[in-house]
XYZ file of C-alpha atoms in Angstrom:
149
model
C 3.534 -3.476 -22.446
C 3.531 -1.497 -19.201
C 6.609 -1.240 -17.060
C 6.555 -2.652 -13.524
C 6.493 0.913 -12.180
C 3.478 1.780 -14.353
C 1.709 -1.302 -12.996
C 2.477 -0.280 -9.415
C 1.180 3.245 -10.074
C -1.980 1.898 -11.720
C -2.602 -0.452 -8.774
C -1.932 2.377 -6.314
C -4.332 4.759 -8.073
C -7.109 2.144 -7.870
C -6.966 2.119 -4.056
C -9.567 4.022 -2.031
C -8.143 7.483 -1.294
C -7.679 6.976 2.457
C -5.727 3.764 1.853
C -3.766 5.384 -0.974
C -2.760 8.087 1.495
C -1.837 5.536 4.182
C 0.331 3.474 1.831
C 2.020 6.581 0.379
C 2.897 7.980 3.799
C 4.195 4.640 5.083
C 6.290 3.920 1.994
C 7.725 7.441 2.007
C 8.502 7.143 5.728
C 10.624 4.068 5.075
C 12.192 4.978 1.728
C 15.468 6.899 1.724
C 15.225 10.256 -0.013
C 11.500 10.688 0.550
C 9.899 13.003 3.070
C 6.238 12.247 3.756
C 3.965 15.188 4.429
C 1.482 13.672 6.866
C -0.458 16.918 7.241
C -1.196 17.096 3.503
C -4.394 15.114 2.778
C -3.326 14.915 -0.866
C 0.190 13.651 -0.188
C -0.567 10.516 -2.206
C -0.578 12.689 -5.348
C 2.864 14.092 -4.515
C 4.053 10.557 -3.814
C 2.937 9.306 -7.242
C 4.529 12.321 -8.923
C 7.789 11.642 -7.054
C 8.015 7.929 -7.895
C 6.963 8.620 -11.485
C 9.837 11.047 -12.108
C 12.313 9.719 -14.670
C 15.263 8.052 -12.971
C 18.822 9.058 -13.917
C 19.710 5.525 -14.996
C 18.208 2.060 -15.332
C 19.792 0.808 -12.099
C 17.984 3.508 -10.114
C 14.703 2.580 -11.809
C 15.252 -1.100 -11.002
C 16.059 -0.200 -7.399
C 12.929 1.912 -7.106
C 10.699 -0.896 -8.398
C 12.265 -3.534 -6.148
C 12.089 -1.182 -3.135
C 8.442 -0.308 -3.767
C 7.573 -3.977 -4.192
C 9.195 -4.930 -0.887
C 7.820 -1.981 1.089
C 4.261 -2.231 -0.224
C 4.136 -5.991 0.385
C 5.380 -5.455 3.936
C 2.865 -2.682 4.653
C -0.039 -4.727 3.315
C 1.013 -7.791 5.315
C 1.363 -5.810 8.543
C -1.941 -3.959 8.086
C -3.848 -7.141 7.294
C -2.345 -8.937 10.307
C -3.099 -5.970 12.601
C -6.774 -6.306 11.805
C -6.973 -10.130 11.654
C -8.518 -10.459 15.095
C -11.164 -7.854 14.350
C -13.932 -10.155 15.612
C -12.412 -10.334 19.100
C -11.670 -6.596 19.098
C -15.194 -5.871 17.889
C -16.668 -8.017 20.667
C -14.564 -6.313 23.343
C -15.304 -2.838 22.014
C -19.041 -3.561 21.807
C -19.021 -4.803 25.398
C -17.181 -1.666 26.488
C -19.615 0.467 24.479
C -22.580 -1.190 26.203
C -21.031 -0.629 29.628
C -20.122 2.988 28.997
C -22.785 3.962 26.482
C -20.024 5.239 24.225
C -21.029 5.591 20.594
C -17.406 6.133 19.594
C -16.420 2.689 20.934
C -19.239 1.066 18.976
C -18.145 2.947 15.860
C -14.528 1.900 16.431
C -15.653 -1.747 16.691
C -17.421 -1.476 13.352
C -14.399 0.204 11.761
C -12.118 -2.728 12.706
C -14.211 -5.071 10.574
C -14.235 -2.630 7.662
C -10.468 -2.127 7.896
C -9.813 -5.861 7.904
C -12.009 -6.410 4.861
C -10.454 -3.469 3.026
C -6.851 -4.476 3.753
C -7.681 -8.048 2.731
C -9.090 -6.792 -0.584
C -6.023 -4.577 -1.067
C -3.753 -7.556 -0.382
C -5.603 -9.661 -2.953
C -5.461 -6.937 -5.610
C -1.733 -6.491 -4.949
C -1.122 -10.239 -5.204
C -2.984 -10.411 -8.524
C -1.026 -7.510 -10.008
C 2.305 -8.713 -8.614
C 1.724 -12.259 -9.893
C 1.582 -10.852 -13.412
C 3.911 -7.868 -13.337
C 6.367 -8.221 -10.464
C 7.460 -11.851 -10.567
C 11.125 -12.681 -10.874
C 10.574 -13.649 -14.518
C 8.638 -10.469 -15.329
C 11.327 -8.320 -13.721
C 14.066 -10.198 -15.634
C 12.266 -9.545 -18.936
C 11.867 -5.892 -18.018
C 15.555 -5.596 -17.089
C 16.477 -7.137 -20.435
C 14.257 -4.609 -22.227
C 15.919 -1.764 -20.296
C 19.355 -2.951 -21.370
C 18.411 -2.944 -25.050
C 16.651 0.419 -24.883
């Protein structure tokens, strides 16, 4: 049986690279003791290595899992909500692109739709994993296993 942290890492590694990078940087920005390196395009690899390091005791490991769960859920919720009105934004950007002839505005309009769909898919994959591995009951069983180990 995988630990909750292993499940989080597996979920994280299944994300598209650009979203993996975005989540890693945001989590690290909010988590005490982590310093995100925004200029490093491979920071997500450092992030996984950092959270995968053995913790000094079981309480620290529990804290890490609970912190990651809360932060990742918050990031996904915010990102999905930010792009919810993509249709209106797309319409406005397309109108502006037609008026100005700007290809970049038209591209930005298209990207809003893609971002919304991607963050929605990420949210659904997180929910599916969390419903199995990060529920209160699953975390209680894991804590019990840590105590007997």
